[in-house]
PDB file of C-alpha atoms in Angstrom:
ATOM      1  CA  UNK A1441      -0.015  -0.014  -0.006  1.00 33.00           C
ATOM      2  CA  UNK A1442       1.408   3.385  -0.931  1.00 35.00           C
ATOM      3  CA  UNK A1443       1.955   6.001   1.773  1.00 36.00           C
ATOM      4  CA  UNK A1444       0.254   9.338   0.922  1.00 46.00           C
ATOM      5  CA  UNK A1445       2.686  12.190   0.593  1.00 55.00           C
ATOM      6  CA  UNK A1446       2.223  15.096   3.000  1.00 69.00           C
ATOM      7  CA  UNK A1447       0.593  18.228   1.546  1.00 81.00           C
ATOM      8  CA  UNK A1448       3.098  20.823   0.438  1.00 92.00           C
ATOM      9  CA  UNK A1449       1.999  24.511   0.661  1.00 96.00           C
ATOM     10  CA  UNK A1450       3.199  27.045  -1.847  1.00 97.00           C
ATOM     11  CA  UNK A1451       3.200  30.541  -0.281  1.00 97.00           C
ATOM     12  CA  UNK A1452       2.644  33.283  -2.857  1.00 97.00           C
ATOM     13  CA  UNK A1453       3.085  36.434  -0.794  1.00 94.00           C
ATOM     14  CA  UNK A1454       5.929  38.944  -1.655  1.00 92.00           C
ATOM     15  CA  UNK A1455       9.363  37.489  -0.950  1.00 90.00           C
ATOM     16  CA  UNK A1456      10.050  38.649   2.595  1.00 85.00           C
ATOM     17  CA  UNK A1457       6.464  37.976   3.795  1.00 88.00           C
ATOM     18  CA  UNK A1458       6.524  34.607   2.068  1.00 93.00           C
ATOM     19  CA  UNK A1459       9.651  33.473   3.930  1.00 92.00           C
ATOM     20  CA  UNK A1460       8.014  34.451   7.222  1.00 90.00           C
ATOM     21  CA  UNK A1461       4.922  32.386   6.438  1.00 93.00           C
ATOM     22  CA  UNK A1462       7.055  29.432   5.254  1.00 96.00           C
ATOM     23  CA  UNK A1463       8.873  29.391   8.580  1.00 94.00           C
ATOM     24  CA  UNK A1464       5.599  29.666  10.527  1.00 92.00           C
ATOM     25  CA  UNK A1465       3.963  26.826   8.643  1.00 94.00           C
ATOM     26  CA  UNK A1466       7.073  24.605   8.905  1.00 94.00           C
ATOM     27  CA  UNK A1467       7.082  25.181  12.685  1.00 92.00           C
ATOM     28  CA  UNK A1468       3.516  23.933  12.684  1.00 89.00           C
ATOM     29  CA  UNK A1469       4.600  20.679  10.948  1.00 91.00           C
ATOM     30  CA  UNK A1470       3.457  21.622   7.465  1.00 93.00           C
ATOM     31  CA  UNK A1471       5.789  21.353   4.422  1.00 94.00           C
ATOM     32  CA  UNK A1472       5.933  24.775   2.742  1.00 96.00           C
ATOM     33  CA  UNK A1473       7.937  26.701   0.141  1.00 96.00           C
ATOM     34  CA  UNK A1474       7.910  30.225  -1.205  1.00 96.00           C
ATOM     35  CA  UNK A1475       6.978  31.199  -4.709  1.00 96.00           C
ATOM     36  CA  UNK A1476       6.418  34.967  -4.581  1.00 96.00           C
ATOM     37  CA  UNK A1477       3.878  36.146  -7.111  1.00 95.00           C
ATOM     38  CA  UNK A1478       4.052  39.883  -6.311  1.00 94.00           C
ATOM     39  CA  UNK A1479       7.181  42.019  -6.375  1.00 93.00           C
ATOM     40  CA  UNK A1480       7.250  45.019  -3.985  1.00 92.00           C
ATOM     41  CA  UNK A1481       9.296  48.100  -4.675  1.00 90.00           C
ATOM     42  CA  UNK A1482       9.313  51.460  -2.807  1.00 90.00           C
ATOM     43  CA  UNK A1483       7.799  54.367  -4.688  1.00 88.00           C
ATOM     44  CA  UNK A1484      10.658  56.157  -6.469  1.00 85.00           C
ATOM     45  CA  UNK A1485       9.161  58.671  -8.941  1.00 87.00           C
ATOM     46  CA  UNK A1486       9.791  62.377  -8.132  1.00 90.00           C
ATOM     47  CA  UNK A1487       6.040  62.970  -7.722  1.00 91.00           C
ATOM     48  CA  UNK A1488       5.628  60.084  -5.359  1.00 89.00           C
ATOM     49  CA  UNK A1489       8.643  61.198  -3.217  1.00 88.00           C
ATOM     50  CA  UNK A1490       7.345  64.707  -3.161  1.00 91.00           C
ATOM     51  CA  UNK A1491       3.938  63.533  -1.963  1.00 92.00           C
ATOM     52  CA  UNK A1492       5.563  61.397   0.730  1.00 91.00           C
ATOM     53  CA  UNK A1493       7.515  64.393   2.078  1.00 89.00           C
ATOM     54  CA  UNK A1494       4.448  66.560   1.975  1.00 92.00           C
ATOM     55  CA  UNK A1495       2.407  63.962   3.858  1.00 93.00           C
ATOM     56  CA  UNK A1496       4.976  63.942   6.668  1.00 91.00           C
ATOM     57  CA  UNK A1497       5.070  67.777   6.766  1.00 90.00           C
ATOM     58  CA  UNK A1498       1.257  67.933   7.170  1.00 93.00           C
ATOM     59  CA  UNK A1499       0.650  64.785   9.158  1.00 93.00           C
ATOM     60  CA  UNK A1500      -0.784  66.763  12.135  1.00 93.00           C
ATOM     61  CA  UNK A1501      -3.654  67.946   9.860  1.00 96.00           C
ATOM     62  CA  UNK A1502      -5.057  64.419   9.684  1.00 97.00           C
ATOM     63  CA  UNK A1503      -7.390  62.745  12.191  1.00 97.00           C
ATOM     64  CA  UNK A1504      -6.478  59.264  11.034  1.00 98.00           C
ATOM     65  CA  UNK A1505      -3.820  57.548   8.964  1.00 97.00           C
ATOM     66  CA  UNK A1506      -4.778  54.160   7.607  1.00 97.00           C
ATOM     67  CA  UNK A1507      -2.157  51.605   6.278  1.00 97.00           C
ATOM     68  CA  UNK A1508      -3.255  48.866   3.958  1.00 94.00           C
ATOM     69  CA  UNK A1509      -0.342  46.527   4.855  1.00 91.00           C
ATOM     70  CA  UNK A1510       2.921  46.100   6.772  1.00 92.00           C
ATOM     71  CA  UNK A1511       4.747  47.083   3.481  1.00 91.00           C
ATOM     72  CA  UNK A1512       2.906  50.380   3.476  1.00 94.00           C
ATOM     73  CA  UNK A1513       4.001  51.052   7.100  1.00 95.00           C
ATOM     74  CA  UNK A1514       7.652  50.212   6.395  1.00 92.00           C
ATOM     75  CA  UNK A1515       7.887  52.281   3.214  1.00 92.00           C
ATOM     76  CA  UNK A1516       6.076  55.252   4.873  1.00 94.00           C
ATOM     77  CA  UNK A1517       8.432  55.366   7.879  1.00 92.00           C
ATOM     78  CA  UNK A1518      11.544  54.655   5.835  1.00 88.00           C
ATOM     79  CA  UNK A1519      10.685  57.703   3.696  1.00 76.00           C
ATOM     80  CA  UNK A1520      10.404  59.743   6.868  1.00 75.00           C
ATOM     81  CA  UNK A1521      13.821  58.721   8.169  1.00 65.00           C
ATOM     82  CA  UNK A1522      15.309  59.645   4.758  1.00 58.00           C
ATOM     83  CA  UNK A1523      13.639  63.001   4.889  1.00 54.00           C
ATOM     84  CA  UNK A1524      14.759  63.763   8.495  1.00 48.00           C
ATOM     85  CA  UNK A1525      18.323  62.922   7.599  1.00 46.00           C
ATOM     86  CA  UNK A1526      18.392  65.861   5.161  1.00 47.00           C
ATOM     87  CA  UNK A1527      17.325  68.428   7.726  1.00 40.00           C
ATOM     88  CA  UNK A1528      19.847  71.021   9.022  1.00 38.00           C
ATOM     89  CA  UNK A1529      21.251  69.986  12.454  1.00 40.00           C
ATOM     90  CA  UNK A1530      20.252  66.309  12.097  1.00 34.00           C
ATOM     91  CA  UNK A1531      22.255  63.906  14.325  1.00 40.00           C
ATOM     92  CA  UNK A1532      22.016  60.182  13.920  1.00 42.00           C
ATOM     93  CA  UNK A1533      22.719  59.740  17.636  1.00 37.00           C
ATOM     94  CA  UNK A1534      19.389  61.425  18.444  1.00 39.00           C
ATOM     95  CA  UNK A1535      17.432  58.710  16.598  1.00 39.00           C
ATOM     96  CA  UNK A1536      19.051  55.406  17.558  1.00 33.00           C
ATOM     97  CA  UNK A1537      16.546  54.331  20.160  1.00 35.00           C
ATOM     98  CA  UNK A1538      13.298  55.249  18.385  1.00 40.00           C
ATOM     99  CA  UNK A1539      12.593  53.982  14.826  1.00 43.00           C
ATOM    100  CA  UNK A1540      10.324  57.029  14.302  1.00 47.00           C
ATOM    101  CA  UNK A1541      12.367  60.048  13.196  1.00 49.00           C
ATOM    102  CA  UNK A1542      10.689  62.971  14.943  1.00 58.00           C
ATOM    103  CA  UNK A1543       7.567  63.208  17.135  1.00 74.00           C
ATOM    104  CA  UNK A1544       4.237  61.793  16.004  1.00 86.00           C
ATOM    105  CA  UNK A1545       1.047  63.876  16.329  1.00 91.00           C
ATOM    106  CA  UNK A1546      -0.462  63.073  19.725  1.00 89.00           C
ATOM    107  CA  UNK A1547      -4.057  63.070  18.453  1.00 91.00           C
ATOM    108  CA  UNK A1548      -3.553  61.070  15.304  1.00 96.00           C
ATOM    109  CA  UNK A1549      -5.177  57.634  15.089  1.00 97.00           C
ATOM    110  CA  UNK A1550      -3.176  55.010  13.242  1.00 98.00           C
ATOM    111  CA  UNK A1551      -5.265  52.347  11.576  1.00 98.00           C
ATOM    112  CA  UNK A1552      -4.589  48.828  10.302  1.00 97.00           C
ATOM    113  CA  UNK A1553      -6.784  46.110   8.677  1.00 94.00           C
ATOM    114  CA  UNK A1554      -5.046  43.230  10.547  1.00 92.00           C
ATOM    115  CA  UNK A1555      -2.481  42.079  13.116  1.00 92.00           C
ATOM    116  CA  UNK A1556       0.494  42.077  10.713  1.00 90.00           C
ATOM    117  CA  UNK A1557       0.007  45.778  10.008  1.00 94.00           C
ATOM    118  CA  UNK A1558      -0.482  46.445  13.697  1.00 96.00           C
ATOM    119  CA  UNK A1559       2.813  44.770  14.484  1.00 94.00           C
ATOM    120  CA  UNK A1560       4.601  46.827  11.825  1.00 94.00           C
ATOM    121  CA  UNK A1561       3.172  50.064  13.305  1.00 96.00           C
ATOM    122  CA  UNK A1562       4.309  49.115  16.810  1.00 96.00           C
ATOM    123  CA  UNK A1563       7.766  48.174  15.433  1.00 94.00           C
ATOM    124  CA  UNK A1564       7.917  51.588  13.792  1.00 92.00           C
ATOM    125  CA  UNK A1565       7.378  53.265  17.125  1.00 92.00           C
ATOM    126  CA  UNK A1566       3.672  54.081  17.060  1.00 94.00           C
ATOM    127  CA  UNK A1567       2.130  53.738  20.561  1.00 94.00           C
ATOM    128  CA  UNK A1568      -0.286  50.822  20.696  1.00 95.00           C
ATOM    129  CA  UNK A1569      -2.908  53.012  22.397  1.00 95.00           C
ATOM    130  CA  UNK A1570      -3.109  55.096  19.238  1.00 96.00           C
ATOM    131  CA  UNK A1571      -3.731  52.108  16.873  1.00 97.00           C
ATOM    132  CA  UNK A1572      -7.181  51.024  15.675  1.00 98.00           C
ATOM    133  CA  UNK A1573      -7.699  47.616  14.089  1.00 97.00           C
ATOM    134  CA  UNK A1574     -10.180  44.669  14.072  1.00 95.00           C
ATOM    135  CA  UNK A1575     -10.003  42.531  17.210  1.00 94.00           C
ATOM    136  CA  UNK A1576      -7.536  39.587  16.973  1.00 90.00           C
ATOM    137  CA  UNK A1577     -10.460  37.161  16.985  1.00 88.00           C
ATOM    138  CA  UNK A1578     -12.351  39.004  14.199  1.00 89.00           C
ATOM    139  CA  UNK A1579     -13.836  36.785  11.548  1.00 85.00           C
ATOM    140  CA  UNK A1580     -11.872  38.659   8.847  1.00 86.00           C
ATOM    141  CA  UNK A1581      -9.001  41.219   8.617  1.00 88.00           C
ATOM    142  CA  UNK A1582      -9.934  43.696   5.915  1.00 89.00           C
ATOM    143  CA  UNK A1583     -11.394  47.138   5.232  1.00 91.00           C
ATOM    144  CA  UNK A1584     -14.906  46.088   6.202  1.00 92.00           C
ATOM    145  CA  UNK A1585     -13.763  44.700   9.562  1.00 93.00           C
ATOM    146  CA  UNK A1586     -11.827  47.926  10.270  1.00 96.00           C
ATOM    147  CA  UNK A1587     -14.844  50.107   9.390  1.00 96.00           C
ATOM    148  CA  UNK A1588     -16.906  48.229  12.030  1.00 96.00           C
ATOM    149  CA  UNK A1589     -14.438  49.469  14.589  1.00 97.00           C
ATOM    150  CA  UNK A1590     -13.969  53.070  13.467  1.00 97.00           C
ATOM    151  CA  UNK A1591     -17.121  53.771  11.424  1.00 96.00           C
ATOM    152  CA  UNK A1592     -19.322  54.906  14.333  1.00 96.00           C
ATOM    153  CA  UNK A1593     -16.941  57.810  15.171  1.00 96.00           C
ATOM    154  CA  UNK A1594     -17.484  61.403  14.197  1.00 96.00           C
ATOM    155  CA  UNK A1595     -15.828  62.019  10.801  1.00 98.00           C
ATOM    156  CA  UNK A1596     -17.581  65.132   9.532  1.00 98.00           C
ATOM    157  CA  UNK A1597     -15.037  67.688   8.306  1.00 97.00           C
ATOM    158  CA  UNK A1598     -11.981  65.511   9.296  1.00 97.00           C
ATOM    159  CA  UNK A1599      -9.148  64.441   7.067  1.00 98.00           C
ATOM    160  CA  UNK A1600      -8.039  60.898   6.585  1.00 98.00           C
ATOM    161  CA  UNK A1601      -4.892  59.630   4.867  1.00 97.00           C
ATOM    162  CA  UNK A1602      -4.853  56.133   3.287  1.00 96.00           C
ATOM    163  CA  UNK A1603      -1.315  54.868   2.724  1.00 96.00           C
ATOM    164  CA  UNK A1604      -1.146  52.135   0.147  1.00 93.00           C
ATOM    165  CA  UNK A1605       0.652  50.725  -2.845  1.00 90.00           C
ATOM    166  CA  UNK A1606      -0.437  50.583  -6.386  1.00 83.00           C
ATOM    167  CA  UNK A1607      -0.283  47.839  -9.006  1.00 78.00           C
ATOM    168  CA  UNK A1608       1.645  48.700 -12.155  1.00 71.00           C
ATOM    169  CA  UNK A1609       0.298  46.954 -15.231  1.00 56.00           C
ATOM    170  CA  UNK A1610       1.789  46.403 -18.612  1.00 39.00           C
ATOM    171  CA  UNK A1611       0.915  49.960 -19.680  1.00 34.00           C
ATOM    172  CA  UNK A1612       2.527  51.401 -16.517  1.00 37.00           C
ATOM    173  CA  UNK A1613      -0.783  52.586 -14.996  1.00 40.00           C
ATOM    174  CA  UNK A1614      -1.290  52.455 -11.238  1.00 42.00           C
ATOM    175  CA  UNK A1615      -4.274  50.564  -9.954  1.00 44.00           C
ATOM    176  CA  UNK A1616      -5.664  50.662  -6.410  1.00 48.00           C
ATOM    177  CA  UNK A1617      -7.404  47.906  -4.458  1.00 56.00           C
ATOM    178  CA  UNK A1618     -11.204  47.492  -4.341  1.00 54.00           C
ATOM    179  CA  UNK A1619     -11.284  47.147  -0.585  1.00 56.00           C
ATOM    180  CA  UNK A1620      -9.415  50.381   0.047  1.00 70.00           C
ATOM    181  CA  UNK A1621     -11.644  52.276  -2.417  1.00 87.00           C
ATOM    182  CA  UNK A1622     -14.705  50.882  -0.516  1.00 91.00           C
ATOM    183  CA  UNK A1623     -13.315  52.198   2.735  1.00 94.00           C
ATOM    184  CA  UNK A1624     -12.605  55.631   1.231  1.00 95.00           C
ATOM    185  CA  UNK A1625     -16.221  55.808   0.130  1.00 95.00           C
ATOM    186  CA  UNK A1626     -17.445  55.048   3.649  1.00 97.00           C
ATOM    187  CA  UNK A1627     -15.349  57.876   5.068  1.00 97.00           C
ATOM    188  CA  UNK A1628     -16.449  60.289   2.444  1.00 97.00           C
ATOM    189  CA  UNK A1629     -20.109  59.341   3.017  1.00 97.00           C
ATOM    190  CA  UNK A1630     -19.475  60.104   6.702  1.00 97.00           C
ATOM    191  CA  UNK A1631     -18.270  63.621   5.768  1.00 98.00           C
ATOM    192  CA  UNK A1632     -14.485  63.064   5.831  1.00 98.00           C
ATOM    193  CA  UNK A1633     -11.935  64.212   3.255  1.00 97.00           C
ATOM    194  CA  UNK A1634      -9.872  61.234   2.153  1.00 97.00           C
ATOM    195  CA  UNK A1635      -6.357  61.526   0.640  1.00 96.00           C
ATOM    196  CA  UNK A1636      -4.454  58.647  -0.911  1.00 95.00           C
ATOM    197  CA  UNK A1637      -0.644  58.236  -0.700  1.00 95.00           C
ATOM    198  CA  UNK A1638       1.138  55.556  -2.735  1.00 93.00           C
ATOM    199  CA  UNK A1639       4.397  54.498  -1.056  1.00 93.00           C
ATOM    200  CA  UNK A1640       5.218  51.296  -2.949  1.00 93.00           C
ATOM    201  CA  UNK A1641       4.532  49.497  -6.244  1.00 91.00           C
ATOM    202  CA  UNK A1642       3.282  45.995  -6.788  1.00 90.00           C
ATOM    203  CA  UNK A1643       4.454  44.271  -9.947  1.00 89.00           C
ATOM    204  CA  UNK A1644       4.160  40.840 -11.426  1.00 91.00           C
ATOM    205  CA  UNK A1645       7.462  38.947 -10.867  1.00 92.00           C
ATOM    206  CA  UNK A1646       9.750  37.658 -13.537  1.00 91.00           C
ATOM    207  CA  UNK A1647       9.755  34.003 -12.732  1.00 93.00           C
ATOM    208  CA  UNK A1648      12.826  31.884 -13.425  1.00 94.00           C
ATOM    209  CA  UNK A1649      12.569  28.793 -15.542  1.00 94.00           C
ATOM    210  CA  UNK A1650      12.878  26.711 -12.372  1.00 95.00           C
ATOM    211  CA  UNK A1651       9.985  28.621 -10.810  1.00 95.00           C
ATOM    212  CA  UNK A1652       7.872  28.150 -13.928  1.00 94.00           C
ATOM    213  CA  UNK A1653       8.515  24.439 -13.851  1.00 94.00           C
ATOM    214  CA  UNK A1654       7.577  24.341 -10.192  1.00 94.00           C
ATOM    215  CA  UNK A1655       4.298  26.151 -10.950  1.00 94.00           C
ATOM    216  CA  UNK A1656       3.449  23.752 -13.719  1.00 93.00           C
ATOM    217  CA  UNK A1657       4.109  20.766 -11.415  1.00 94.00           C
ATOM    218  CA  UNK A1658       2.048  22.340  -8.637  1.00 94.00           C
ATOM    219  CA  UNK A1659      -0.944  22.678 -10.925  1.00 93.00           C
ATOM    220  CA  UNK A1660      -1.524  18.855 -10.605  1.00 91.00           C
ATOM    221  CA  UNK A1661       0.778  17.252  -8.055  1.00 92.00           C
ATOM    222  CA  UNK A1662      -1.478  17.916  -4.946  1.00 91.00           C
ATOM    223  CA  UNK A1663       0.354  20.975  -3.743  1.00 94.00           C
ATOM    224  CA  UNK A1664      -1.805  23.641  -2.057  1.00 96.00           C
ATOM    225  CA  UNK A1665      -1.457  27.238  -3.208  1.00 97.00           C
ATOM    226  CA  UNK A1666      -1.797  29.775  -0.397  1.00 97.00           C
ATOM    227  CA  UNK A1667      -3.261  33.016  -1.737  1.00 97.00           C
ATOM    228  CA  UNK A1668      -3.605  36.198   0.254  1.00 93.00           C
ATOM    229  CA  UNK A1669      -4.031  38.441  -2.766  1.00 92.00           C
ATOM    230  CA  UNK A1670      -6.308  38.341  -5.835  1.00 92.00           C
ATOM    231  CA  UNK A1671      -3.404  39.963  -7.674  1.00 92.00           C
ATOM    232  CA  UNK A1672      -1.194  36.973  -6.977  1.00 94.00           C
ATOM    233  CA  UNK A1673      -3.903  34.700  -8.415  1.00 95.00           C
ATOM    234  CA  UNK A1674      -4.130  36.850 -11.563  1.00 93.00           C
ATOM    235  CA  UNK A1675      -0.354  36.892 -12.027  1.00 92.00           C
ATOM    236  CA  UNK A1676      -0.235  33.124 -11.817  1.00 93.00           C
ATOM    237  CA  UNK A1677      -3.375  32.497 -13.958  1.00 90.00           C
ATOM    238  CA  UNK A1678      -1.865  34.639 -16.659  1.00 87.00           C
ATOM    239  CA  UNK A1679       1.031  32.252 -17.255  1.00 87.00           C
ATOM    240  CA  UNK A1680       0.779  30.517 -20.614  1.00 85.00           C
ATOM    241  CA  UNK A1681      -0.216  26.888 -21.058  1.00 81.00           C
ATOM    242  CA  UNK A1682      -1.396  26.287 -17.433  1.00 88.00           C
ATOM    243  CA  UNK A1683      -4.395  24.186 -16.503  1.00 92.00           C
ATOM    244  CA  UNK A1684      -5.627  24.709 -12.953  1.00 94.00           C
ATOM    245  CA  UNK A1685      -8.558  22.306 -12.906  1.00 93.00           C
ATOM    246  CA  UNK A1686      -6.632  19.818 -10.751  1.00 93.00           C
ATOM    247  CA  UNK A1687      -5.079  22.526  -8.547  1.00 94.00           C
ATOM    248  CA  UNK A1688      -5.993  23.172  -4.926  1.00 95.00           C
ATOM    249  CA  UNK A1689      -5.823  26.472  -3.057  1.00 96.00           C
ATOM    250  CA  UNK A1690      -6.405  28.072   0.335  1.00 97.00           C
ATOM    251  CA  UNK A1691      -7.546  31.702   0.078  1.00 96.00           C
ATOM    252  CA  UNK A1692      -7.534  34.146   2.989  1.00 94.00           C
ATOM    253  CA  UNK A1693     -10.524  36.226   1.901  1.00 92.00           C
ATOM    254  CA  UNK A1694     -13.835  35.408   0.160  1.00 93.00           C
ATOM    255  CA  UNK A1695     -12.937  37.833  -2.682  1.00 92.00           C
ATOM    256  CA  UNK A1696      -9.651  36.037  -3.299  1.00 95.00           C
ATOM    257  CA  UNK A1697     -11.378  32.669  -3.249  1.00 96.00           C
ATOM    258  CA  UNK A1698     -13.828  33.956  -5.881  1.00 96.00           C
ATOM    259  CA  UNK A1699     -10.900  35.049  -8.046  1.00 95.00           C
ATOM    260  CA  UNK A1700      -9.227  31.648  -7.775  1.00 96.00           C
ATOM    261  CA  UNK A1701     -12.430  29.808  -8.694  1.00 96.00           C
ATOM    262  CA  UNK A1702     -12.974  32.063 -11.614  1.00 95.00           C
ATOM    263  CA  UNK A1703      -9.444  31.450 -12.798  1.00 94.00           C
ATOM    264  CA  UNK A1704     -10.088  27.696 -12.959  1.00 94.00           C
ATOM    265  CA  UNK A1705      -8.834  26.264  -9.614  1.00 94.00           C
ATOM    266  CA  UNK A1706     -10.502  22.890  -8.971  1.00 93.00           C
ATOM    267  CA  UNK A1707     -10.645  23.098  -5.183  1.00 94.00           C
ATOM    268  CA  UNK A1708     -10.583  26.388  -3.161  1.00 96.00           C
ATOM    269  CA  UNK A1709     -11.009  26.530   0.589  1.00 95.00           C
ATOM    270  CA  UNK A1710     -11.448  29.833   2.484  1.00 95.00           C
ATOM    271  CA  UNK A1711      -9.589  30.658   5.660  1.00 94.00           C
ATOM    272  CA  UNK A1712      -9.064  33.526   8.082  1.00 90.00           C
ATOM    273  CA  UNK A1713      -5.594  35.003   7.515  1.00 89.00           C
ATOM    274  CA  UNK A1714      -4.350  33.737  10.928  1.00 88.00           C
ATOM    275  CA  UNK A1715      -1.746  30.998  11.191  1.00 89.00           C
ATOM    276  CA  UNK A1716      -3.849  28.500  13.129  1.00 91.00           C
ATOM    277  CA  UNK A1717      -6.769  28.911  10.759  1.00 93.00           C
ATOM    278  CA  UNK A1718      -4.531  28.481   7.670  1.00 94.00           C
ATOM    279  CA  UNK A1719      -3.013  25.372   9.151  1.00 93.00           C
ATOM    280  CA  UNK A1720      -6.504  23.950   9.812  1.00 93.00           C
ATOM    281  CA  UNK A1721      -7.550  24.808   6.201  1.00 93.00           C
ATOM    282  CA  UNK A1722      -4.460  23.090   4.771  1.00 92.00           C
ATOM    283  CA  UNK A1723      -5.132  19.951   6.729  1.00 89.00           C
ATOM    284  CA  UNK A1724      -8.728  19.989   5.778  1.00 88.00           C
ATOM    285  CA  UNK A1725      -7.890  20.095   2.083  1.00 85.00           C
ATOM    286  CA  UNK A1726      -5.678  16.975   2.288  1.00 73.00           C
ATOM    287  CA  UNK A1727      -8.530  14.602   1.432  1.00 67.00           C
ATOM    288  CA  UNK A1728     -10.146  16.942  -1.104  1.00 65.00           C
ATOM    289  CA  UNK A1729      -9.312  16.377  -4.759  1.00 64.00           C
ATOM    290  CA  UNK A1730     -10.823  17.977  -7.878  1.00 61.00           C
TER     291      UNK A1730
END
């Protein structure tokens, strides 16, 4: 009698995040490997850098600053440190202990859609008492869950900054995310003025031949794709000569699951984007075949 092979999970997040999830899954006894399907690069155009500097200069005019991801937090604060370094009289010795270069507005609320972004804000030096986010046991970590927390507040006449990335397509155009646009509409309907700030770019990766071969094999060898972005699904589904009818996936949001099913995945299981829930979803899919 043949012994079934353990399920192998392919983590598709950007490279650094993917390695973190691979380590977490491996510690939980699940075989995992990284195949990043989104490249992240800091914003670098003169207009983006000028907007970043202006955002830091006027930060105290905002009532809330919402970050779509940990990448948004890191790029935002990295830009501030670079800006502070250029100021007359700057001394590196004054900024060793605190990752934040300069004081943060005392009344500003910092907002995050999930625990990973919260952790990035705390690591950047933002006081935990000034951070708003869905509860750790929330059914989902997204814009809708965040709005349930902050929506009832008074927003009339207040300014909100949404810090995000944008996707760069073949024509070079920047494209936002539907969930963030939905959140902006809620704030605007409540009377707030919403500004967007792009601090990084998301691009489709240039996969090596070895990575392409691995993707082809994983379309039918029982591997489980872990998707935390509809964009990652689209980047993979766009590869030529791929048939996903025998492929299996775990998606961390209903919208991502819909994208995977529409792209042809044979089996798609939804999961909360928390490690224990992902591990449970992976194990539940072991006996499910297209």
